[in-house]
Amino acid sequence: MINAWKIIRILTELWNFTDTNGNGTLELDEVKDCFKELHISFTNEEIGDFYAESDMDASSGIDFKEFIVLLALVQFSFDKSNVSISIYASKIFIPQ
């Protein structure tokens, strides 16, 4: 079982991994690249929809809090198939 601190660490590492230009805001292409790297299959339209729904302040960028919203939306989509984004992320960020 993963405890809360490990979850926070995974989310922080995933954020750092995704924010490739280090500007503290995720652009749509960074999110698409992250999904591709994690082997999370959604269409570009679906990713764009997740992105737009998560950009709650309409700043054309996703900050860390909005990133958590984006991950929640993705997780809700995965729930239909009993797949978890944390499984993908933990394989990258937590040594086995």
PDB file of N, CA, C and O in Angstrom, residues 2-80:
ATOM      1  N   ILE A   2       0.492   2.232  -0.786  1.00  0.00           N
ATOM      2  CA  ILE A   2       1.247   3.477  -0.879  1.00  0.00           C
ATOM      3  C   ILE A   2       0.693   4.453   0.150  1.00  0.00           C
ATOM      4  O   ILE A   2      -0.504   4.703   0.198  1.00  0.00           O
ATOM      5  N   ASN A   3       1.585   5.027   0.981  1.00  0.00           N
ATOM      6  CA  ASN A   3       1.103   5.984   1.978  1.00  0.00           C
ATOM      7  C   ASN A   3       1.027   7.394   1.387  1.00  0.00           C
ATOM      8  O   ASN A   3       1.471   7.650   0.267  1.00  0.00           O
ATOM      9  N   ALA A   4       0.465   8.327   2.138  1.00  0.00           N
ATOM     10  CA  ALA A   4       0.225   9.693   1.656  1.00  0.00           C
ATOM     11  C   ALA A   4       1.501  10.394   1.227  1.00  0.00           C
ATOM     12  O   ALA A   4       1.519  11.111   0.224  1.00  0.00           O
ATOM     13  N   TRP A   5       2.589  10.205   1.953  1.00  0.00           N
ATOM     14  CA  TRP A   5       3.848  10.863   1.595  1.00  0.00           C
ATOM     15  C   TRP A   5       4.383  10.348   0.278  1.00  0.00           C
ATOM     16  O   TRP A   5       4.941  11.103  -0.522  1.00  0.00           O
ATOM     17  N   LYS A   6       4.218   9.060   0.026  1.00  0.00           N
ATOM     18  CA  LYS A   6       4.653   8.509  -1.253  1.00  0.00           C
ATOM     19  C   LYS A   6       3.800   9.070  -2.391  1.00  0.00           C
ATOM     20  O   LYS A   6       4.314   9.337  -3.474  1.00  0.00           O
ATOM     21  N   ILE A   7       2.515   9.218  -2.156  1.00  0.00           N
ATOM     22  CA  ILE A   7       1.636   9.797  -3.170  1.00  0.00           C
ATOM     23  C   ILE A   7       2.067  11.225  -3.477  1.00  0.00           C
ATOM     24  O   ILE A   7       2.157  11.607  -4.652  1.00  0.00           O
ATOM     25  N   ILE A   8       2.337  12.009  -2.451  1.00  0.00           N
ATOM     26  CA  ILE A   8       2.797  13.380  -2.657  1.00  0.00           C
ATOM     27  C   ILE A   8       4.102  13.387  -3.440  1.00  0.00           C
ATOM     28  O   ILE A   8       4.289  14.184  -4.367  1.00  0.00           O
ATOM     29  N   ARG A   9       5.008  12.477  -3.078  1.00  0.00           N
ATOM     30  CA  ARG A   9       6.283  12.390  -3.790  1.00  0.00           C
ATOM     31  C   ARG A   9       6.072  12.010  -5.260  1.00  0.00           C
ATOM     32  O   ARG A   9       6.674  12.589  -6.164  1.00  0.00           O
ATOM     33  N   ILE A  10       5.184  11.058  -5.520  1.00  0.00           N
ATOM     34  CA  ILE A  10       4.889  10.655  -6.889  1.00  0.00           C
ATOM     35  C   ILE A  10       4.328  11.834  -7.680  1.00  0.00           C
ATOM     36  O   ILE A  10       4.746  12.102  -8.807  1.00  0.00           O
ATOM     37  N   LEU A  11       3.375  12.548  -7.089  1.00  0.00           N
ATOM     38  CA  LEU A  11       2.760  13.679  -7.780  1.00  0.00           C
ATOM     39  C   LEU A  11       3.777  14.780  -8.060  1.00  0.00           C
ATOM     40  O   LEU A  11       3.783  15.371  -9.144  1.00  0.00           O
ATOM     41  N   THR A  12       4.643  15.049  -7.096  1.00  0.00           N
ATOM     42  CA  THR A  12       5.675  16.065  -7.287  1.00  0.00           C
ATOM     43  C   THR A  12       6.652  15.644  -8.378  1.00  0.00           C
ATOM     44  O   THR A  12       7.018  16.442  -9.248  1.00  0.00           O
ATOM     45  N   GLU A  13       7.072  14.393  -8.338  1.00  0.00           N
ATOM     46  CA  GLU A  13       7.985  13.887  -9.365  1.00  0.00           C
ATOM     47  C   GLU A  13       7.319  13.904 -10.741  1.00  0.00           C
ATOM     48  O   GLU A  13       7.953  14.255 -11.741  1.00  0.00           O
ATOM     49  N   LEU A  14       6.056  13.519 -10.790  1.00  0.00           N
ATOM     50  CA  LEU A  14       5.329  13.536 -12.058  1.00  0.00           C
ATOM     51  C   LEU A  14       5.216  14.961 -12.580  1.00  0.00           C
ATOM     52  O   LEU A  14       5.379  15.214 -13.776  1.00  0.00           O
ATOM     53  N   TRP A  15       4.949  15.910 -11.688  1.00  0.00           N
ATOM     54  CA  TRP A  15       4.899  17.330 -12.082  1.00  0.00           C
ATOM     55  C   TRP A  15       6.247  17.759 -12.655  1.00  0.00           C
ATOM     56  O   TRP A  15       6.310  18.348 -13.743  1.00  0.00           O
ATOM     57  N   ASN A  16       7.317  17.485 -11.942  1.00  0.00           N
ATOM     58  CA  ASN A  16       8.650  17.886 -12.403  1.00  0.00           C
ATOM     59  C   ASN A  16       8.997  17.228 -13.732  1.00  0.00           C
ATOM     60  O   ASN A  16       9.606  17.858 -14.603  1.00  0.00           O
ATOM     61  N   PHE A  17       8.612  15.975 -13.889  1.00  0.00           N
ATOM     62  CA  PHE A  17       8.839  15.239 -15.126  1.00  0.00           C
ATOM     63  C   PHE A  17       8.074  15.881 -16.281  1.00  0.00           C
ATOM     64  O   PHE A  17       8.585  15.995 -17.398  1.00  0.00           O
ATOM     65  N   THR A  18       6.858  16.306 -16.012  1.00  0.00           N
ATOM     66  CA  THR A  18       5.979  16.848 -17.049  1.00  0.00           C
ATOM     67  C   THR A  18       6.343  18.273 -17.424  1.00  0.00           C
ATOM     68  O   THR A  18       6.275  18.654 -18.593  1.00  0.00           O
ATOM     69  N   ASP A  19       6.752  19.076 -16.446  1.00  0.00           N
ATOM     70  CA  ASP A  19       7.104  20.489 -16.698  1.00  0.00           C
ATOM     71  C   ASP A  19       8.518  20.559 -17.283  1.00  0.00           C
ATOM     72  O   ASP A  19       9.463  20.989 -16.639  1.00  0.00           O
ATOM     73  N   THR A  20       8.641  20.129 -18.529  1.00  0.00           N
ATOM     74  CA  THR A  20       9.960  19.967 -19.142  1.00  0.00           C
ATOM     75  C   THR A  20      10.709  21.283 -19.321  1.00  0.00           C
ATOM     76  O   THR A  20      11.934  21.292 -19.299  1.00  0.00           O
ATOM     77  N   ASN A  21       9.993  22.388 -19.480  1.00  0.00           N
ATOM     78  CA  ASN A  21      10.690  23.669 -19.635  1.00  0.00           C
ATOM     79  C   ASN A  21      10.913  24.371 -18.296  1.00  0.00           C
ATOM     80  O   ASN A  21      11.537  25.427 -18.252  1.00  0.00           O
ATOM     81  N   GLY A  22      10.392  23.801 -17.216  1.00  0.00           N
ATOM     82  CA  GLY A  22      10.653  24.314 -15.873  1.00  0.00           C
ATOM     83  C   GLY A  22      10.056  25.671 -15.556  1.00  0.00           C
ATOM     84  O   GLY A  22      10.473  26.326 -14.606  1.00  0.00           O
ATOM     85  N   ASN A  23       9.015  26.067 -16.288  1.00  0.00           N
ATOM     86  CA  ASN A  23       8.438  27.390 -16.042  1.00  0.00           C
ATOM     87  C   ASN A  23       7.329  27.393 -14.996  1.00  0.00           C
ATOM     88  O   ASN A  23       6.737  28.430 -14.713  1.00  0.00           O
ATOM     89  N   GLY A  24       7.031  26.233 -14.412  1.00  0.00           N
ATOM     90  CA  GLY A  24       6.016  26.174 -13.362  1.00  0.00           C
ATOM     91  C   GLY A  24       4.595  26.106 -13.872  1.00  0.00           C
ATOM     92  O   GLY A  24       3.645  26.129 -13.095  1.00  0.00           O
ATOM     93  N   THR A  25       4.441  26.001 -15.188  1.00  0.00           N
ATOM     94  CA  THR A  25       3.134  25.895 -15.814  1.00  0.00           C
ATOM     95  C   THR A  25       3.220  24.858 -16.920  1.00  0.00           C
ATOM     96  O   THR A  25       4.189  24.840 -17.675  1.00  0.00           O
ATOM     97  N   LEU A  26       2.223  24.001 -16.986  1.00  0.00           N
ATOM     98  CA  LEU A  26       2.222  22.986 -18.041  1.00  0.00           C
ATOM     99  C   LEU A  26       1.463  23.483 -19.257  1.00  0.00           C
ATOM    100  O   LEU A  26       0.338  23.970 -19.145  1.00  0.00           O
ATOM    101  N   GLU A  27       2.107  23.336 -20.396  1.00  0.00           N
ATOM    102  CA  GLU A  27       1.451  23.612 -21.663  1.00  0.00           C
ATOM    103  C   GLU A  27       0.855  22.300 -22.170  1.00  0.00           C
ATOM    104  O   GLU A  27       1.235  21.216 -21.736  1.00  0.00           O
ATOM    105  N   LEU A  28      -0.067  22.407 -23.103  1.00  0.00           N
ATOM    106  CA  LEU A  28      -0.759  21.232 -23.626  1.00  0.00           C
ATOM    107  C   LEU A  28       0.223  20.208 -24.181  1.00  0.00           C
ATOM    108  O   LEU A  28       0.073  19.004 -23.934  1.00  0.00           O
ATOM    109  N   ASP A  29       1.230  20.650 -24.908  1.00  0.00           N
ATOM    110  CA  ASP A  29       2.196  19.700 -25.476  1.00  0.00           C
ATOM    111  C   ASP A  29       2.956  18.940 -24.400  1.00  0.00           C
ATOM    112  O   ASP A  29       3.289  17.763 -24.582  1.00  0.00           O
ATOM    113  N   GLU A  30       3.232  19.577 -23.270  1.00  0.00           N
ATOM    114  CA  GLU A  30       3.910  18.880 -22.169  1.00  0.00           C
ATOM    115  C   GLU A  30       3.020  17.776 -21.599  1.00  0.00           C
ATOM    116  O   GLU A  30       3.504  16.684 -21.275  1.00  0.00           O
ATOM    117  N   VAL A  31       1.737  18.049 -21.491  1.00  0.00           N
ATOM    118  CA  VAL A  31       0.799  17.043 -20.986  1.00  0.00           C
ATOM    119  C   VAL A  31       0.702  15.876 -21.974  1.00  0.00           C
ATOM    120  O   VAL A  31       0.747  14.708 -21.580  1.00  0.00           O
ATOM    121  N   LYS A  32       0.620  16.192 -23.265  1.00  0.00           N
ATOM    122  CA  LYS A  32       0.566  15.140 -24.285  1.00  0.00           C
ATOM    123  C   LYS A  32       1.823  14.272 -24.215  1.00  0.00           C
ATOM    124  O   LYS A  32       1.737  13.039 -24.290  1.00  0.00           O
ATOM    125  N   ASP A  33       2.990  14.899 -24.084  1.00  0.00           N
ATOM    126  CA  ASP A  33       4.246  14.150 -23.998  1.00  0.00           C
ATOM    127  C   ASP A  33       4.281  13.264 -22.757  1.00  0.00           C
ATOM    128  O   ASP A  33       4.757  12.123 -22.812  1.00  0.00           O
ATOM    129  N   CYS A  34       3.778  13.780 -21.636  1.00  0.00           N
ATOM    130  CA  CYS A  34       3.732  12.999 -20.402  1.00  0.00           C
ATOM    131  C   CYS A  34       2.852  11.770 -20.579  1.00  0.00           C
ATOM    132  O   CYS A  34       3.245  10.658 -20.207  1.00  0.00           O
ATOM    133  N   PHE A  35       1.667  11.955 -21.127  1.00  0.00           N
ATOM    134  CA  PHE A  35       0.766  10.825 -21.342  1.00  0.00           C
ATOM    135  C   PHE A  35       1.421   9.780 -22.240  1.00  0.00           C
ATOM    136  O   PHE A  35       1.324   8.582 -21.997  1.00  0.00           O
ATOM    137  N   LYS A  36       2.090  10.249 -23.287  1.00  0.00           N
ATOM    138  CA  LYS A  36       2.760   9.329 -24.206  1.00  0.00           C
ATOM    139  C   LYS A  36       3.846   8.545 -23.476  1.00  0.00           C
ATOM    140  O   LYS A  36       3.949   7.331 -23.621  1.00  0.00           O
ATOM    141  N   GLU A  37       4.637   9.228 -22.671  1.00  0.00           N
ATOM    142  CA  GLU A  37       5.719   8.589 -21.927  1.00  0.00           C
ATOM    143  C   GLU A  37       5.190   7.559 -20.930  1.00  0.00           C
ATOM    144  O   GLU A  37       5.806   6.513 -20.705  1.00  0.00           O
ATOM    145  N   LEU A  38       4.039   7.843 -20.341  1.00  0.00           N
ATOM    146  CA  LEU A  38       3.434   6.935 -19.362  1.00  0.00           C
ATOM    147  C   LEU A  38       2.555   5.866 -20.017  1.00  0.00           C
ATOM    148  O   LEU A  38       1.940   5.067 -19.323  1.00  0.00           O
ATOM    149  N   HIS A  39       2.494   5.890 -21.348  1.00  0.00           N
ATOM    150  CA  HIS A  39       1.681   4.927 -22.091  1.00  0.00           C
ATOM    151  C   HIS A  39       0.206   5.025 -21.723  1.00  0.00           C
ATOM    152  O   HIS A  39      -0.490   4.019 -21.586  1.00  0.00           O
ATOM    153  N   ILE A  40      -0.249   6.261 -21.554  1.00  0.00           N
ATOM    154  CA  ILE A  40      -1.654   6.538 -21.274  1.00  0.00           C
ATOM    155  C   ILE A  40      -2.282   6.960 -22.597  1.00  0.00           C
ATOM    156  O   ILE A  40      -1.917   7.987 -23.160  1.00  0.00           O
ATOM    157  N   SER A  41      -3.186   6.161 -23.092  1.00  0.00           N
ATOM    158  CA  SER A  41      -3.727   6.351 -24.435  1.00  0.00           C
ATOM    159  C   SER A  41      -5.041   7.113 -24.416  1.00  0.00           C
ATOM    160  O   SER A  41      -6.077   6.580 -23.994  1.00  0.00           O
ATOM    161  N   PHE A  42      -4.968   8.342 -24.853  1.00  0.00           N
ATOM    162  CA  PHE A  42      -6.145   9.156 -25.115  1.00  0.00           C
ATOM    163  C   PHE A  42      -5.902   9.859 -26.442  1.00  0.00           C
ATOM    164  O   PHE A  42      -4.748  10.074 -26.837  1.00  0.00           O
ATOM    165  N   THR A  43      -6.966  10.230 -27.117  1.00  0.00           N
ATOM    166  CA  THR A  43      -6.806  11.000 -28.349  1.00  0.00           C
ATOM    167  C   THR A  43      -6.338  12.410 -27.996  1.00  0.00           C
ATOM    168  O   THR A  43      -6.480  12.858 -26.846  1.00  0.00           O
ATOM    169  N   ASN A  44      -5.798  13.098 -28.992  1.00  0.00           N
ATOM    170  CA  ASN A  44      -5.400  14.491 -28.769  1.00  0.00           C
ATOM    171  C   ASN A  44      -6.593  15.330 -28.347  1.00  0.00           C
ATOM    172  O   ASN A  44      -6.460  16.230 -27.515  1.00  0.00           O
ATOM    173  N   GLU A  45      -7.762  15.031 -28.895  1.00  0.00           N
ATOM    174  CA  GLU A  45      -8.975  15.761 -28.522  1.00  0.00           C
ATOM    175  C   GLU A  45      -9.326  15.525 -27.049  1.00  0.00           C
ATOM    176  O   GLU A  45      -9.660  16.464 -26.326  1.00  0.00           O
ATOM    177  N   GLU A  46      -9.235  14.278 -26.609  1.00  0.00           N
ATOM    178  CA  GLU A  46      -9.528  13.962 -25.211  1.00  0.00           C
ATOM    179  C   GLU A  46      -8.535  14.654 -24.270  1.00  0.00           C
ATOM    180  O   GLU A  46      -8.937  15.217 -23.251  1.00  0.00           O
ATOM    181  N   ILE A  47      -7.259  14.616 -24.629  1.00  0.00           N
ATOM    182  CA  ILE A  47      -6.252  15.287 -23.802  1.00  0.00           C
ATOM    183  C   ILE A  47      -6.530  16.784 -23.766  1.00  0.00           C
ATOM    184  O   ILE A  47      -6.449  17.410 -22.709  1.00  0.00           O
ATOM    185  N   GLY A  48      -6.880  17.344 -24.909  1.00  0.00           N
ATOM    186  CA  GLY A  48      -7.236  18.760 -24.957  1.00  0.00           C
ATOM    187  C   GLY A  48      -8.429  19.085 -24.073  1.00  0.00           C
ATOM    188  O   GLY A  48      -8.460  20.132 -23.411  1.00  0.00           O
ATOM    189  N   ASP A  49      -9.399  18.186 -24.049  1.00  0.00           N
ATOM    190  CA  ASP A  49     -10.572  18.381 -23.185  1.00  0.00           C
ATOM    191  C   ASP A  49     -10.175  18.334 -21.704  1.00  0.00           C
ATOM    192  O   ASP A  49     -10.613  19.177 -20.917  1.00  0.00           O
ATOM    193  N   PHE A  50      -9.352  17.333 -21.323  1.00  0.00           N
ATOM    194  CA  PHE A  50      -8.865  17.266 -19.940  1.00  0.00           C
ATOM    195  C   PHE A  50      -8.142  18.558 -19.573  1.00  0.00           C
ATOM    196  O   PHE A  50      -8.341  19.113 -18.497  1.00  0.00           O
ATOM    197  N   TYR A  51      -7.299  19.016 -20.488  1.00  0.00           N
ATOM    198  CA  TYR A  51      -6.494  20.218 -20.262  1.00  0.00           C
ATOM    199  C   TYR A  51      -7.396  21.435 -20.065  1.00  0.00           C
ATOM    200  O   TYR A  51      -7.229  22.192 -19.109  1.00  0.00           O
ATOM    201  N   ALA A  52      -8.356  21.605 -20.979  1.00  0.00           N
ATOM    202  CA  ALA A  52      -9.254  22.770 -20.899  1.00  0.00           C
ATOM    203  C   ALA A  52     -10.088  22.751 -19.620  1.00  0.00           C
ATOM    204  O   ALA A  52     -10.261  23.791 -18.968  1.00  0.00           O
ATOM    205  N   GLU A  53     -10.581  21.585 -19.239  1.00  0.00           N
ATOM    206  CA  GLU A  53     -11.375  21.476 -18.013  1.00  0.00           C
ATOM    207  C   GLU A  53     -10.538  21.747 -16.769  1.00  0.00           C
ATOM    208  O   GLU A  53     -11.049  22.257 -15.771  1.00  0.00           O
ATOM    209  N   SER A  54      -9.267  21.422 -16.833  1.00  0.00           N
ATOM    210  CA  SER A  54      -8.380  21.588 -15.674  1.00  0.00           C
ATOM    211  C   SER A  54      -7.857  23.010 -15.533  1.00  0.00           C
ATOM    212  O   SER A  54      -7.479  23.416 -14.436  1.00  0.00           O
ATOM    213  N   ASP A  55      -7.818  23.752 -16.617  1.00  0.00           N
ATOM    214  CA  ASP A  55      -7.313  25.129 -16.599  1.00  0.00           C
ATOM    215  C   ASP A  55      -8.416  26.041 -16.060  1.00  0.00           C
ATOM    216  O   ASP A  55      -9.039  26.808 -16.783  1.00  0.00           O
ATOM    217  N   MET A  56      -8.633  25.951 -14.760  1.00  0.00           N
ATOM    218  CA  MET A  56      -9.782  26.599 -14.131  1.00  0.00           C
ATOM    219  C   MET A  56      -9.717  28.118 -14.148  1.00  0.00           C
ATOM    220  O   MET A  56     -10.744  28.780 -14.080  1.00  0.00           O
ATOM    221  N   ASP A  57      -8.518  28.696 -14.241  1.00  0.00           N
ATOM    222  CA  ASP A  57      -8.424  30.158 -14.296  1.00  0.00           C
ATOM    223  C   ASP A  57      -8.253  30.671 -15.729  1.00  0.00           C
ATOM    224  O   ASP A  57      -8.026  31.854 -15.943  1.00  0.00           O
ATOM    225  N   ALA A  58      -8.388  29.773 -16.703  1.00  0.00           N
ATOM    226  CA  ALA A  58      -8.310  30.109 -18.127  1.00  0.00           C
ATOM    227  C   ALA A  58      -7.028  30.862 -18.482  1.00  0.00           C
ATOM    228  O   ALA A  58      -7.023  31.755 -19.310  1.00  0.00           O
ATOM    229  N   SER A  59      -5.923  30.450 -17.861  1.00  0.00           N
ATOM    230  CA  SER A  59      -4.643  31.112 -18.092  1.00  0.00           C
ATOM    231  C   SER A  59      -3.860  30.497 -19.253  1.00  0.00           C
ATOM    232  O   SER A  59      -2.752  30.917 -19.533  1.00  0.00           O
ATOM    233  N   SER A  60      -4.441  29.507 -19.905  1.00  0.00           N
ATOM    234  CA  SER A  60      -3.767  28.766 -20.976  1.00  0.00           C
ATOM    235  C   SER A  60      -2.526  28.042 -20.472  1.00  0.00           C
ATOM    236  O   SER A  60      -1.550  27.874 -21.195  1.00  0.00           O
ATOM    237  N   GLY A  61      -2.571  27.652 -19.228  1.00  0.00           N
ATOM    238  CA  GLY A  61      -1.501  26.881 -18.607  1.00  0.00           C
ATOM    239  C   GLY A  61      -2.038  26.203 -17.363  1.00  0.00           C
ATOM    240  O   GLY A  61      -2.977  26.695 -16.735  1.00  0.00           O
ATOM    241  N   ILE A  62      -1.445  25.079 -17.013  1.00  0.00           N
ATOM    242  CA  ILE A  62      -1.877  24.307 -15.855  1.00  0.00           C
ATOM    243  C   ILE A  62      -0.848  24.475 -14.745  1.00  0.00           C
ATOM    244  O   ILE A  62       0.325  24.146 -14.934  1.00  0.00           O
ATOM    245  N   ASP A  63      -1.283  24.994 -13.589  1.00  0.00           N
ATOM    246  CA  ASP A  63      -0.382  25.053 -12.431  1.00  0.00           C
ATOM    247  C   ASP A  63      -0.508  23.742 -11.651  1.00  0.00           C
ATOM    248  O   ASP A  63      -1.255  22.848 -12.044  1.00  0.00           O
ATOM    249  N   PHE A  64       0.238  23.624 -10.562  1.00  0.00           N
ATOM    250  CA  PHE A  64       0.275  22.350  -9.843  1.00  0.00           C
ATOM    251  C   PHE A  64      -1.104  21.932  -9.332  1.00  0.00           C
ATOM    252  O   PHE A  64      -1.486  20.762  -9.464  1.00  0.00           O
ATOM    253  N   LYS A  65      -1.866  22.872  -8.767  1.00  0.00           N
ATOM    254  CA  LYS A  65      -3.203  22.528  -8.261  1.00  0.00           C
ATOM    255  C   LYS A  65      -4.111  22.061  -9.398  1.00  0.00           C
ATOM    256  O   LYS A  65      -4.869  21.109  -9.247  1.00  0.00           O
ATOM    257  N   GLU A  66      -4.025  22.730 -10.521  1.00  0.00           N
ATOM    258  CA  GLU A  66      -4.830  22.332 -11.665  1.00  0.00           C
ATOM    259  C   GLU A  66      -4.362  20.985 -12.229  1.00  0.00           C
ATOM    260  O   GLU A  66      -5.163  20.223 -12.773  1.00  0.00           O
ATOM    261  N   PHE A  67      -3.074  20.706 -12.081  1.00  0.00           N
ATOM    262  CA  PHE A  67      -2.522  19.425 -12.495  1.00  0.00           C
ATOM    263  C   PHE A  67      -3.172  18.288 -11.704  1.00  0.00           C
ATOM    264  O   PHE A  67      -3.490  17.239 -12.264  1.00  0.00           O
ATOM    265  N   ILE A  68      -3.404  18.517 -10.421  1.00  0.00           N
ATOM    266  CA  ILE A  68      -4.073  17.511  -9.598  1.00  0.00           C
ATOM    267  C   ILE A  68      -5.498  17.282 -10.129  1.00  0.00           C
ATOM    268  O   ILE A  68      -5.967  16.146 -10.195  1.00  0.00           O
ATOM    269  N   VAL A  69      -6.167  18.362 -10.524  1.00  0.00           N
ATOM    270  CA  VAL A  69      -7.505  18.236 -11.111  1.00  0.00           C
ATOM    271  C   VAL A  69      -7.434  17.430 -12.395  1.00  0.00           C
ATOM    272  O   VAL A  69      -8.247  16.526 -12.625  1.00  0.00           O
ATOM    273  N   LEU A  70      -6.446  17.726 -13.242  1.00  0.00           N
ATOM    274  CA  LEU A  70      -6.276  16.998 -14.485  1.00  0.00           C
ATOM    275  C   LEU A  70      -6.095  15.502 -14.213  1.00  0.00           C
ATOM    276  O   LEU A  70      -6.733  14.666 -14.849  1.00  0.00           O
ATOM    277  N   LEU A  71      -5.248  15.177 -13.249  1.00  0.00           N
ATOM    278  CA  LEU A  71      -5.022  13.768 -12.909  1.00  0.00           C
ATOM    279  C   LEU A  71      -6.300  13.112 -12.392  1.00  0.00           C
ATOM    280  O   LEU A  71      -6.560  11.941 -12.686  1.00  0.00           O
ATOM    281  N   ALA A  72      -7.090  13.855 -11.626  1.00  0.00           N
ATOM    282  CA  ALA A  72      -8.359  13.308 -11.132  1.00  0.00           C
ATOM    283  C   ALA A  72      -9.304  13.009 -12.296  1.00  0.00           C
ATOM    284  O   ALA A  72      -9.953  11.957 -12.319  1.00  0.00           O
ATOM    285  N   LEU A  73      -9.373  13.914 -13.265  1.00  0.00           N
ATOM    286  CA  LEU A  73     -10.222  13.681 -14.431  1.00  0.00           C
ATOM    287  C   LEU A  73      -9.765  12.447 -15.201  1.00  0.00           C
ATOM    288  O   LEU A  73     -10.575  11.633 -15.635  1.00  0.00           O
ATOM    289  N   VAL A  74      -8.458  12.310 -15.350  1.00  0.00           N
ATOM    290  CA  VAL A  74      -7.913  11.138 -16.033  1.00  0.00           C
ATOM    291  C   VAL A  74      -8.248   9.870 -15.246  1.00  0.00           C
ATOM    292  O   VAL A  74      -8.671   8.863 -15.812  1.00  0.00           O
ATOM    293  N   GLN A  75      -8.070   9.939 -13.933  1.00  0.00           N
ATOM    294  CA  GLN A  75      -8.356   8.773 -13.094  1.00  0.00           C
ATOM    295  C   GLN A  75      -9.828   8.361 -13.211  1.00  0.00           C
ATOM    296  O   GLN A  75     -10.134   7.176 -13.301  1.00  0.00           O
ATOM    297  N   PHE A  76     -10.731   9.341 -13.210  1.00  0.00           N
ATOM    298  CA  PHE A  76     -12.153   9.023 -13.356  1.00  0.00           C
ATOM    299  C   PHE A  76     -12.405   8.316 -14.683  1.00  0.00           C
ATOM    300  O   PHE A  76     -13.230   7.411 -14.767  1.00  0.00           O
ATOM    301  N   SER A  77     -11.692   8.716 -15.720  1.00  0.00           N
ATOM    302  CA  SER A  77     -11.832   8.054 -17.020  1.00  0.00           C
ATOM    303  C   SER A  77     -11.288   6.634 -16.968  1.00  0.00           C
ATOM    304  O   SER A  77     -11.845   5.730 -17.568  1.00  0.00           O
ATOM    305  N   PHE A  78     -10.187   6.448 -16.243  1.00  0.00           N
ATOM    306  CA  PHE A  78      -9.597   5.120 -16.103  1.00  0.00           C
ATOM    307  C   PHE A  78     -10.457   4.207 -15.245  1.00  0.00           C
ATOM    308  O   PHE A  78     -10.421   2.997 -15.415  1.00  0.00           O
ATOM    309  N   ASP A  79     -11.213   4.760 -14.314  1.00  0.00           N
ATOM    310  CA  ASP A  79     -12.008   3.932 -13.406  1.00  0.00           C
ATOM    311  C   ASP A  79     -12.908   2.958 -14.157  1.00  0.00           C
ATOM    312  O   ASP A  79     -13.190   1.878 -13.671  1.00  0.00           O
ATOM    313  N   LYS A  80     -13.301   3.339 -15.355  1.00  0.00           N
ATOM    314  CA  LYS A  80     -14.163   2.461 -16.140  1.00  0.00           C
ATOM    315  C   LYS A  80     -13.455   1.154 -16.488  1.00  0.00           C
ATOM    316  O   LYS A  80     -14.081   0.131 -16.673  1.00  0.00           O
TER     317      LYS A  80
END
